[in-house]
Amino acid sequence: MASLPFLNDGQDYIYVEEEEENLMEVDLANLIDLTGDSPYLRRGSLRDRGRGRVQAYQQYTREDGMALKVGMVVELNQPSGDPKIRFLKIRSIIRDDHTHEFMLRGWAYSRGRDLDGIVPLKLNEVYLLVFTDNSDPRPWEEQALVDVHPSKAARQRELRTTNAPFPEWRFRAEEYRKKGREWVTSFGPLVCRYRYFEYYNGPSNRDARKPCEWALSRVTEEDADDRYKTRNDVIVNNWRGGKTRGGSYLPNQGSRIPTVDLEQVPGPSERAAIEPIRLLPGQRYSAGDAFAGAGGVSRGMERAGAHVVFAIDHWSPAVASLRSNFRQSDIYHMDVTDFINNRSINYRVDLLHLSPPCQVWSPAHTRPGRNDEDNTAVLFSCTHLVDKIRPRVFTLEQTFGMLHSRFRLVFNTLIHGFAMHGYSVRWKVVHLASYGLPQPRKRLIIIGAGPGEKLPPFPEPTHSRTGSDGLLPLVTAWQALAPLRRIRAHEHHQPATTRRFGVPKTPWDPNRPLPHTITCGGSDNYHWDGTRDFTPLELATLQGFPRWHNFTGGYIKKQIGNAFPPSIVKVFYEHLISWLDRQDGVDRINQACCPPRFPQRAIVESRELEVTGFGNAVVFEDLTAQAPAARASPNGRVEVDDDVEMLDQSDVEIVDITDSDGDEEVPGDCFSDTETLRGDSEPREAMSGGTSPHPVIILD
């Protein structure tokens, strides 16, 4: 069986969280290479296409009389490559002017058994193989072409490309009963419902088979054969009862089960999807958060503009933090299996995130642990959660150690489970610093799209080491912690009483990201002056939490270290919400429920603040904020400033006024303990964030 690219298992590992990731970096450079290409098969590349001149033909007749034509699908008598190419759909027939050799140029297909378990094994279900180079400007349809010698064509086959769910359009049961499995395998119709993608950064990585991203993408309605296509809205309706364009959450209605009246949709579903719609006041996409921890993902979803309908976790301290921050969400303190099996719990949210436990998938985890079996079961429960909730789009994050060859079977089984339910999925190892996190954290992230939905790409990076090509420089530790210099009193930020080192450690330059990843134990990071630990609030801020997120219930550093950074979640879910808006025909800004009332500007502490309002949102932007010069504090004390607290550009920027009907004036000064800005003079307990002792205060 072919082996898809995974990390090689080549050495022993030390069970230290950060060292695990450093060692994994070594293994990342040793992804399994593509075995030598067959002399009868050559994958297309931009370089190959530029060599010599070729002439195109519509037909070629072999010496044995077999006529090969453009558009024909042929089975190969000598499968080659990795995964094995067993079928070719001829897109062109070329003749090299120099060698005078004819080649069949087309799309390559494999059977499910060639994909190492990531797809269900169904008789005569085949998968289009697409290897693309990110530096190649050509579309994937061209990059996927391979050249095969005409002598390798064994027989013509029928191929049905469809977006319909299995088992529609497969061979007839009567054929199987009468002629048997062997005949169906050799002569029955083939069905393609999925494409398997590998993405590469540059020709050398493509030649060495070192992909940077993978995808298993369901055939879309647009790309299906006319005879075998099904409308997207029919597929969505059959899978999850339809959808509400623009989001299924409406205030006071929760996440109601969405419906689409198929009889009222005129013509193809895509025609309906591009017609703009008018949003109802307060309408947003609904979201759920599984394995929610202290609420990092829930906070990021909220800040991206989604409404968190429910969150679930089994750890008591984390649940306490969830309940203190998300009073308007349904919080479940229970095991995920109980949640799945409880028939009285029934949600249909647009967005779902999954963060199953990851310790067992560490490359340093070489000896069986007492919770390994439970954690494996919890991982596979993710597919059952997706089946229960049936989100339009889901995300899953894990340690990138899961791509290690040791866990190949487990990971492929996970992808297999999503494909069983008709989901498209893409995955890659993401450097979170590229999206603004001030630490060298890397995670495996999976994005999935439900039946009838298009698979979103990953968001484009926002930051880079050089800060070139229109990207921002990496966020430094000093920049990230700048807002805390104005904190007067906070239960989780008391530098004067935090643990001091008997022997000071080596100071480090704060004008760069953290030197180490934040872990559930707090990691090896310490304050840059070398005299003390970071406070819990400093760690939370460096982990991407807004400083008003409330941690309670004990084990605060562990809660912080276990969290998926909300600042990263915000970037990803803003991207996913924008993607769904485009699919739904929503122009959220131009269809805001109330007209613009701003901008207004004010000067505070020599900083120019622009306040822009549109619809149900208000944006505060610091026009003059710059990163201060890096320096080490001599004693680690907190600076006290009696002037108004200003939000740093990296902190809260958008606040909703969901109670506004568009006619009343927004107060000139706004007090809020959350992104949900209601104009209250005191924080309200029902609001999802902050506490009365330390609210976020914004004055214009």
XYZ file of C-alpha atoms in Angstrom:
700
model
C 0.000 0.000 0.000
C 1.239 3.484 -0.799
C 2.329 5.740 2.022
C 1.310 9.367 1.924
C 3.934 11.863 3.159
C 4.385 11.625 6.914
C 7.159 12.364 9.364
C 9.824 9.680 9.641
C 10.405 7.967 12.975
C 14.145 8.203 13.379
C 15.174 8.913 16.958
C 14.220 8.896 20.610
C 12.596 11.969 22.078
C 12.775 13.739 25.392
C 9.428 14.274 27.042
C 9.665 18.034 27.285
C 6.946 19.991 25.518
C 9.155 22.502 23.771
C 11.925 20.060 22.910
C 9.285 17.868 21.286
C 8.466 20.622 18.842
C 12.112 21.395 18.142
C 12.802 17.753 17.413
C 9.732 17.573 15.222
C 11.231 20.396 13.173
C 14.073 18.019 12.313
C 11.664 15.313 11.237
C 9.627 17.752 9.184
C 12.610 17.946 6.832
C 12.481 14.186 6.308
C 9.064 13.666 4.781
C 8.792 10.528 2.728
C 10.007 11.184 -0.812
C 8.227 10.145 -3.969
C 9.644 6.878 -5.283
C 11.359 7.111 -8.645
C 8.980 7.932 -11.457
C 8.225 5.205 -13.968
C 9.889 5.749 -17.373
C 6.374 5.563 -18.776
C 4.892 8.207 -16.480
C 5.990 11.800 -15.903
C 4.259 14.338 -13.679
C 3.754 17.685 -15.310
C 5.555 20.762 -14.063
C 6.091 24.310 -15.207
C 9.653 23.416 -16.165
C 8.600 20.345 -18.170
C 6.072 22.383 -20.107
C 8.799 24.769 -21.248
C 11.090 22.123 -22.706
C 10.992 21.786 -26.475
C 7.960 22.118 -28.674
C 5.039 19.754 -28.838
C 2.140 19.345 -31.208
C -1.343 18.455 -29.996
C -3.550 15.809 -31.545
C -7.154 14.759 -30.940
C -6.527 11.075 -31.620
C -3.726 8.536 -31.754
C -4.009 4.962 -33.050
C -1.576 2.409 -31.715
C -0.024 -0.308 -33.840
C -2.455 -2.837 -32.358
C -5.351 -0.740 -33.632
C -6.477 0.747 -30.295
C -7.695 4.305 -30.951
C -6.940 6.749 -28.126
C -8.946 9.985 -28.136
C -9.123 13.190 -26.135
C -11.818 12.827 -23.467
C -11.373 9.057 -23.186
C -10.670 7.414 -19.815
C -8.244 4.493 -19.899
C -7.070 1.991 -17.318
C -3.303 1.550 -17.149
C -1.779 -1.898 -17.391
C 1.145 -0.889 -15.181
C 0.063 1.377 -12.296
C 2.868 3.781 -11.360
C 3.659 6.502 -8.869
C 2.804 7.037 -5.231
C -0.152 7.014 -4.818
C -0.505 4.549 -7.674
C -1.996 5.983 -10.841
C -4.423 3.409 -12.209
C -6.544 5.453 -14.614
C -5.999 8.429 -16.914
C -8.544 10.849 -18.341
C -6.941 12.011 -21.589
C -6.968 15.813 -21.868
C -4.599 16.031 -24.846
C -2.352 13.851 -27.006
C 1.055 15.395 -27.660
C 4.009 14.670 -29.909
C 7.463 15.965 -29.045
C 9.063 17.655 -32.074
C 12.515 16.582 -30.927
C 11.956 12.935 -29.966
C 8.862 12.420 -32.161
C 7.412 10.477 -29.238
C 3.668 10.497 -28.543
C 2.384 10.832 -24.975
C -1.071 10.862 -23.413
C -1.449 13.940 -21.212
C -4.280 13.897 -18.711
C -5.612 13.634 -15.176
C -4.543 10.745 -12.975
C -6.886 8.703 -10.778
C -6.283 6.209 -7.984
C -8.504 3.743 -6.197
C -9.305 4.260 -2.531
C -6.901 1.525 -1.449
C -4.023 3.589 -2.869
C -4.636 6.503 -0.471
C -3.459 4.826 2.713
C -6.809 4.739 4.478
C -7.873 8.400 4.313
C -10.949 7.535 2.201
C -13.624 4.852 2.524
C -12.880 1.700 0.529
C -15.760 1.501 -1.924
C -15.669 -0.632 -5.043
C -14.918 1.420 -8.182
C -14.787 4.745 -6.301
C -11.743 6.615 -7.659
C -9.947 9.826 -6.681
C -8.395 12.516 -8.856
C -4.773 13.192 -7.858
C -3.655 16.829 -7.892
C -0.072 17.838 -7.023
C 0.372 21.616 -7.224
C 3.296 23.998 -6.798
C 2.439 27.251 -5.025
C 5.062 29.030 -7.141
C 3.404 27.861 -10.369
C 0.836 30.419 -11.606
C -1.118 27.886 -13.627
C -4.471 26.617 -12.282
C -4.586 23.194 -10.662
C -6.356 21.788 -13.709
C -3.114 22.273 -15.649
C -0.695 21.398 -12.862
C -2.479 18.092 -12.291
C -1.653 16.839 -15.790
C 0.643 13.831 -16.123
C 2.147 12.255 -19.230
C 1.711 8.532 -19.888
C 3.071 6.505 -22.785
C 0.282 5.199 -25.074
C 1.518 1.632 -24.620
C 0.393 1.751 -20.987
C -3.323 2.095 -21.876
C -4.969 -1.285 -21.221
C -8.654 -0.642 -21.870
C -11.243 2.115 -22.004
C -13.332 2.732 -18.865
C -16.431 4.753 -18.099
C -15.906 7.528 -15.530
C -18.754 9.362 -13.808
C -17.733 12.581 -12.059
C -20.431 13.557 -9.581
C -21.063 15.648 -6.486
C -23.893 13.336 -5.439
C -23.399 11.384 -2.205
C -22.475 7.731 -2.198
C -23.931 5.373 -3.479
C -25.660 7.412 -6.193
C -24.512 6.736 -9.773
C -22.351 3.726 -8.886
C -22.678 0.422 -10.747
C -26.055 -1.287 -10.626
C -26.587 -3.956 -7.991
C -28.011 -6.201 -10.696
C -24.675 -6.113 -12.546
C -22.853 -7.131 -9.393
C -25.206 -10.021 -8.689
C -25.117 -11.376 -12.238
C -21.499 -10.745 -13.262
C -19.660 -10.692 -9.963
C -17.118 -8.469 -8.243
C -14.225 -9.239 -10.595
C -16.195 -8.161 -13.675
C -17.416 -4.966 -11.981
C -13.854 -4.146 -10.902
C -12.483 -4.618 -14.424
C -15.328 -3.325 -16.570
C -17.941 -1.569 -14.420
C -18.350 2.229 -14.284
C -15.934 4.242 -12.148
C -17.219 7.074 -9.955
C -15.190 10.113 -8.817
C -16.614 12.149 -5.910
C -13.371 13.467 -4.382
C -10.023 14.990 -5.356
C -6.860 14.474 -3.355
C -4.530 17.522 -3.298
C -0.929 17.971 -2.228
C 0.497 21.508 -2.218
C 4.211 22.270 -2.490
C 6.401 25.309 -1.953
C 8.650 25.262 -4.991
C 9.703 22.649 -7.560
C 12.413 21.136 -5.356
C 9.923 20.277 -2.626
C 7.554 18.897 -5.219
C 10.301 16.731 -6.689
C 11.224 15.513 -3.190
C 7.574 14.940 -2.253
C 7.571 17.354 0.676
C 4.115 18.941 0.698
C 3.184 21.886 2.892
C -0.569 21.290 2.752
C -3.044 18.564 1.905
C -6.734 18.464 0.966
C -9.434 15.908 0.258
C -12.005 17.961 -1.601
C -15.412 16.819 -2.730
C -16.313 17.395 -6.380
C -18.413 20.559 -6.676
C -21.666 21.023 -8.536
C -19.865 23.139 -11.128
C -17.287 20.437 -11.882
C -19.609 17.433 -11.945
C -20.703 15.918 -15.253
C -24.006 17.419 -16.373
C -25.709 14.054 -16.254
C -24.481 13.253 -12.753
C -24.660 16.580 -10.904
C -26.932 17.385 -7.982
C -27.865 20.873 -6.813
C -25.877 22.033 -3.802
C -28.947 23.152 -1.882
C -30.502 19.709 -2.304
C -27.370 18.128 -0.834
C -27.302 20.615 2.070
C -30.987 20.095 2.733
C -30.640 16.317 2.792
C -27.604 16.492 5.086
C -28.543 19.077 7.716
C -32.053 20.286 6.934
C -30.894 23.274 4.900
C -29.160 26.467 5.934
C -29.904 30.079 6.723
C -27.902 32.347 4.467
C -26.037 34.967 6.457
C -26.131 32.933 9.685
C -28.624 30.877 11.661
C -28.384 32.901 14.877
C -31.008 35.538 15.565
C -31.319 37.259 18.955
C -33.869 35.572 21.233
C -34.156 32.620 18.853
C -30.868 30.824 19.468
C -29.530 28.502 16.804
C -32.770 27.334 15.291
C -32.808 24.407 12.882
C -32.400 26.064 9.459
C -34.611 25.275 6.495
C -34.440 25.945 2.793
C -37.604 25.629 0.731
C -36.222 23.861 -2.312
C -39.436 24.404 -4.243
C -38.926 28.171 -4.001
C -35.345 28.192 -5.338
C -35.513 29.175 -9.012
C -32.988 27.275 -11.079
C -29.519 26.130 -10.057
C -28.532 26.641 -6.467
C -25.534 28.765 -7.438
C -27.853 31.297 -9.050
C -29.676 31.667 -5.761
C -26.443 31.829 -3.792
C -25.083 34.853 -5.629
C -28.269 36.903 -5.292
C -27.658 39.366 -2.434
C -29.776 38.976 0.666
C -30.826 41.390 3.383
C -29.683 40.484 6.874
C -32.055 40.705 9.799
C -31.015 42.837 12.803
C -28.473 40.963 14.883
C -28.223 38.041 12.463
C -24.908 36.203 12.782
C -23.376 32.822 12.163
C -23.856 30.406 15.046
C -20.929 28.502 16.527
C -20.123 25.642 18.866
C -16.896 24.917 20.761
C -16.013 21.344 21.748
C -13.173 20.600 24.188
C -13.458 24.312 24.897
C -11.068 24.603 27.838
C -11.042 28.095 29.313
C -12.720 29.544 26.227
C -9.870 30.552 23.939
C -11.691 29.439 20.817
C -15.044 30.728 22.044
C -13.480 34.136 22.673
C -11.890 34.182 19.236
C -15.159 33.164 17.575
C -17.022 35.892 19.437
C -14.466 38.518 18.465
C -14.713 37.390 14.839
C -18.437 38.110 14.879
C -19.987 34.686 15.478
C -22.398 33.875 18.293
C -21.212 31.016 20.491
C -24.308 28.906 21.082
C -22.710 26.159 23.150
C -19.377 25.036 24.583
C -18.422 21.750 26.200
C -15.554 20.601 28.422
C -15.173 18.002 31.163
C -12.495 19.752 33.290
C -14.037 21.651 36.201
C -11.598 24.619 36.372
C -11.982 25.271 32.646
C -15.765 25.030 32.876
C -15.709 27.603 35.672
C -13.857 30.006 33.366
C -16.265 29.260 30.526
C -19.286 30.027 32.672
C -17.793 33.255 33.984
C -17.094 34.513 30.459
C -19.962 33.238 28.322
C -23.161 33.721 30.288
C -25.265 33.792 27.122
C -23.971 30.445 25.855
C -25.017 26.943 26.871
C -22.072 25.505 28.816
C -21.922 21.736 29.229
C -19.778 20.229 31.969
C -19.647 16.668 30.720
C -17.681 14.072 28.831
C -17.901 14.375 25.071
C -19.371 10.888 24.713
C -22.216 11.840 27.047
C -22.801 14.957 24.978
C -22.929 12.927 21.767
C -25.249 10.265 23.172
C -27.638 12.698 24.867
C -30.574 12.869 22.450
C -32.057 15.876 24.230
C -29.037 17.949 23.145
C -29.704 18.978 19.577
C -27.957 21.819 17.772
C -27.406 22.857 14.171
C -24.679 25.495 14.221
C -22.946 27.000 11.204
C -19.440 26.730 12.680
C -17.871 24.155 14.975
C -14.408 23.914 16.497
C -12.779 20.799 17.941
C -9.671 20.727 20.172
C -9.358 17.112 21.376
C -6.576 16.223 23.861
C -3.200 16.047 22.166
C -0.697 14.653 24.697
C -0.834 11.108 23.360
C 0.154 12.300 19.878
C 3.402 13.838 21.056
C 6.505 12.353 19.368
C 7.993 12.090 22.856
C 5.128 9.913 24.013
C 6.922 6.600 23.443
C 5.434 4.593 26.338
C 1.725 3.778 26.698
C -0.059 5.968 29.217
C -3.098 5.234 31.333
C -5.227 7.712 29.366
C -4.007 6.825 25.879
C -6.965 4.629 25.032
C -9.438 7.214 26.290
C -7.699 10.014 24.386
C -7.749 7.972 21.191
C -11.460 7.352 21.645
C -11.983 11.068 22.265
C -10.143 11.908 19.039
C -12.377 9.613 17.023
C -15.418 11.096 18.763
C -14.755 14.216 16.673
C -16.311 12.557 13.641
C -19.362 11.640 15.734
C -19.608 15.240 16.950
C -19.552 16.468 13.377
C -22.241 13.945 12.491
C -24.388 15.080 15.429
C -24.015 18.847 14.949
C -23.534 18.849 11.146
C -21.849 22.266 10.858
C -21.408 23.974 7.528
C -17.723 24.467 8.348
C -15.599 23.048 11.149
C -12.021 23.459 12.349
C -9.861 21.096 14.367
C -6.485 21.833 15.941
C -3.941 19.357 17.193
C -0.250 19.012 17.894
C 1.625 18.672 14.628
C 3.181 15.540 16.115
C 0.092 13.788 14.841
C 1.636 13.847 11.360
C 4.450 11.662 12.634
C 4.704 8.304 10.875
C 4.007 6.617 14.218
C 0.468 7.984 14.139
C -0.229 7.587 10.416
C -3.008 5.054 10.929
C -4.708 7.176 13.582
C -4.565 10.396 11.575
C -5.706 8.778 8.340
C -8.590 7.162 10.196
C -9.618 10.601 11.469
C -9.687 12.035 7.933
C -11.483 8.884 6.775
C -14.220 9.527 9.355
C -14.919 13.021 8.043
C -14.970 11.751 4.454
C -17.472 9.062 5.476
C -19.913 11.856 6.275
C -19.293 13.618 2.962
C -17.064 16.414 4.303
C -14.228 18.026 2.398
C -11.111 18.612 4.513
C -7.775 20.359 4.194
C -4.906 20.339 6.677
C -1.473 21.833 7.241
C 1.024 22.721 9.965
C 0.477 26.401 10.711
C 3.095 28.718 12.218
C 0.906 30.861 14.445
C 3.454 33.692 14.498
C 2.497 34.229 10.851
C -0.911 35.357 12.100
C 0.270 37.661 14.864
C 0.970 35.413 17.854
C 4.144 36.577 19.664
C 5.586 33.082 20.153
C 7.020 30.250 18.007
C 3.923 28.058 18.264
C 2.993 25.593 15.521
C -0.207 23.584 15.273
C -1.820 21.151 12.894
C -5.076 22.738 11.748
C -7.846 21.011 9.809
C -10.627 22.883 8.016
C -13.711 20.936 6.953
C -16.720 21.859 4.807
C -19.983 19.948 4.854
C -21.804 18.293 1.964
C -22.931 20.904 -0.546
C -20.459 23.508 0.770
C -17.236 24.665 -0.883
C -14.006 24.009 1.004
C -12.431 27.270 2.258
C -8.709 27.891 1.812
C -6.474 28.792 4.724
C -6.317 32.532 5.433
C -3.327 34.353 4.034
C -0.585 35.084 6.603
C -0.651 38.548 8.127
C 2.895 38.702 9.536
C 6.376 37.679 8.474
C 9.890 37.772 9.875
C 10.948 40.525 7.473
C 7.662 42.412 7.355
C 7.868 42.624 3.564
C 5.417 41.925 0.719
C 2.682 43.887 2.450
C 2.868 41.810 5.642
C 3.406 43.119 9.148
C 6.549 42.303 11.135
C 6.221 39.559 13.727
C 4.584 40.739 16.937
C 7.136 41.173 19.704
C 6.777 40.369 23.384
C 7.058 44.079 24.200
C 4.279 45.007 21.794
C 2.008 42.261 23.079
C 2.419 43.265 26.724
C 2.334 47.032 26.192
C -1.346 47.345 27.259
C -0.588 45.768 30.639
C 1.641 48.694 31.618
C -1.519 50.634 32.420
C -3.100 47.978 34.629
C -3.394 49.342 38.172
C -4.718 46.268 39.946
C -5.567 42.837 38.648
C -5.753 39.554 40.533
C -3.710 37.797 37.842
C -1.181 40.572 37.276
C 0.906 41.426 40.333
C 4.531 41.657 39.179
C 5.726 42.862 42.569
C 4.653 39.635 44.263
C 5.217 37.121 41.490
C 7.928 34.492 41.858
C 11.459 35.918 41.800
C 14.586 34.013 40.849
C 17.241 33.627 43.538
C 19.849 33.904 40.825
C 18.703 36.160 37.961
C 18.483 34.516 34.560
C 19.960 35.862 31.359
C 17.973 38.892 30.147
C 16.636 38.696 26.606
C 15.540 41.224 24.021
C 11.753 41.765 24.216
C 11.760 43.367 20.780
C 11.130 39.922 19.285
C 8.636 37.102 19.878
C 8.959 34.836 22.890
C 11.910 32.464 22.688
C 9.748 29.494 23.735
C 6.214 28.228 23.220
C 3.776 28.712 26.094
C 2.696 25.323 27.442
C 0.304 24.137 30.122
C 3.184 24.308 32.608
C 4.043 27.868 31.658
C 7.095 26.713 29.639
C 10.650 28.019 30.048
C 9.616 31.592 29.333
C 10.341 34.281 31.880
C 10.237 38.075 31.974
C 12.873 39.663 29.768
C 14.627 41.390 32.666
C 15.619 37.937 33.934
C 14.443 38.500 37.510
C 10.968 36.950 37.592
C 8.348 34.731 36.015
C 5.634 36.129 33.832
C 2.389 36.817 35.638
C -0.671 34.761 34.613
C -2.131 37.799 32.855
C 1.097 38.312 30.928
C 1.048 34.668 29.845
C -2.608 34.958 28.824
C -1.865 38.073 26.788
C 1.086 36.405 25.090
C -1.240 33.471 24.378
C -3.576 35.799 22.498
C -6.251 36.431 25.125
C -7.721 39.909 25.537
C -6.766 41.112 28.981
C -10.381 41.232 30.119
C -10.924 37.488 29.673
C -11.709 36.145 33.131
C -9.880 33.070 34.435
C -11.274 31.345 37.492
C -11.474 27.896 39.050
C -7.746 27.401 39.707
C -4.920 25.969 37.593
C -4.802 29.273 35.720
C -1.464 28.715 33.981
C -2.579 25.283 32.834
C -5.815 26.769 31.481
C -3.806 29.360 29.576
C -1.255 26.911 28.204
C -3.921 24.466 27.036
C -5.825 27.132 25.118
C -5.856 27.624 21.382
C -4.921 31.333 21.099
C -8.079 33.414 20.621
C -6.216 36.030 18.575
C -5.457 33.297 16.023
C -9.012 31.983 16.173
C -10.240 35.500 15.461
C -8.157 35.698 12.274
C -9.266 32.261 11.103
C -12.939 32.761 11.861
C -13.082 36.218 10.341
C -11.757 34.507 7.228
C -14.305 31.672 7.449
C -17.195 34.051 8.095
C -16.134 36.131 5.103
C -15.992 32.915 3.058
C -19.520 31.915 4.092
C -20.736 35.444 3.375
C -19.435 35.176 -0.180
C -21.066 31.786 -0.644
C -24.329 33.116 0.782
C -24.356 36.367 -1.187
C -23.990 38.570 1.900
C -22.451 42.035 1.961
C -22.386 42.415 5.719
C -20.938 45.927 5.870
C -23.063 47.562 3.204
C -26.195 45.911 4.583
C -25.604 47.055 8.146
C -28.770 47.686 10.102
C -27.997 51.308 10.865
C -26.176 54.024 8.861
C -22.641 55.259 9.562
C -22.405 57.919 12.267
C -18.654 58.358 12.417
C -15.698 58.835 11.973
C -14.803 61.031 14.871
C -11.308 61.653 16.156
C -9.885 62.502 19.543
C -6.395 63.125 20.904
C -5.594 61.219 24.100
C -2.062 61.108 25.545
C -0.721 62.468 22.234
C -2.286 59.521 20.422
C -4.838 60.061 17.711
C -7.880 57.799 18.015
C -10.311 57.333 15.134
C -13.768 55.975 15.961
C -15.679 54.622 12.989
C -19.227 53.310 13.258
C -21.143 51.323 10.703
C -24.237 49.259 11.224
C -24.036 47.415 14.509
C -20.281 47.775 14.886
C -17.909 50.406 16.187
C -14.212 50.309 15.309
C -11.590 52.035 17.458
C -8.249 52.490 15.722
C -5.103 54.026 17.171
C -3.644 56.022 14.275
C -0.305 56.761 15.911
C 0.557 53.639 17.930
C 4.116 52.428 17.485
C 6.093 49.736 19.207
C 8.291 51.306 21.895
C 12.017 50.692 21.896
C 12.834 47.352 23.464
C 14.309 47.493 26.942
C 14.526 45.363 30.047
C 12.807 46.642 33.163
C 15.279 47.038 36.036
C 12.890 45.746 38.677
C 9.894 44.343 36.834
C 7.506 46.866 38.366
C 4.288 47.838 36.679
C 4.093 51.377 35.367
C 1.134 53.284 36.780
C -0.568 55.888 34.644
C -3.537 57.922 35.825
C -4.607 58.838 32.328
C -7.335 57.066 30.425
C -6.567 53.464 29.470
C -6.079 53.122 25.746
C -6.604 49.954 23.795
C -3.498 48.797 21.975
C -3.956 48.134 18.285
C -3.533 44.428 18.891
C -6.265 44.358 21.534
C -10.033 44.776 21.255
C -10.921 46.656 18.082
C -14.538 45.873 17.231
C -17.479 46.004 19.579
C -21.072 45.185 18.756
C -24.111 47.241 19.679
C -26.655 44.518 19.200
C -29.376 46.325 21.118
C -29.269 49.375 18.857
C -32.164 49.746 16.458
C -30.257 52.203 14.310
C -32.198 55.301 15.364
C -30.723 56.091 18.732
C -27.419 57.878 19.201
C -24.391 55.995 20.418
C -23.188 57.474 23.719
C -20.067 59.540 23.543
C -18.400 57.454 26.227
C -18.818 53.707 26.346
C -18.042 51.340 29.180
C -17.804 47.658 28.378
C -16.538 44.435 29.855
C -16.718 42.669 26.518
C -16.840 43.104 22.797
C -20.596 43.405 23.139
C -20.831 47.133 23.743
C -24.213 48.207 25.119
C -23.431 51.573 26.618
C -23.883 50.457 30.211
C -22.139 52.539 32.816
C -21.202 49.362 34.721
C -20.354 45.919 33.415
C -23.307 43.562 33.549
C -22.908 40.001 34.795
C -24.871 38.663 31.851
C -22.300 39.981 29.423
C -19.649 37.603 28.163
C -16.332 38.872 29.482
C -14.525 40.846 32.157
C -15.618 41.560 35.698
C -16.575 44.656 37.611
C -13.152 45.070 39.267
C -11.344 45.337 35.950
C -13.545 46.146 32.971
C -12.332 47.364 29.624
C -12.946 51.114 29.428
C -12.974 53.007 26.159
C -13.461 56.764 26.087
C -13.648 58.909 22.972
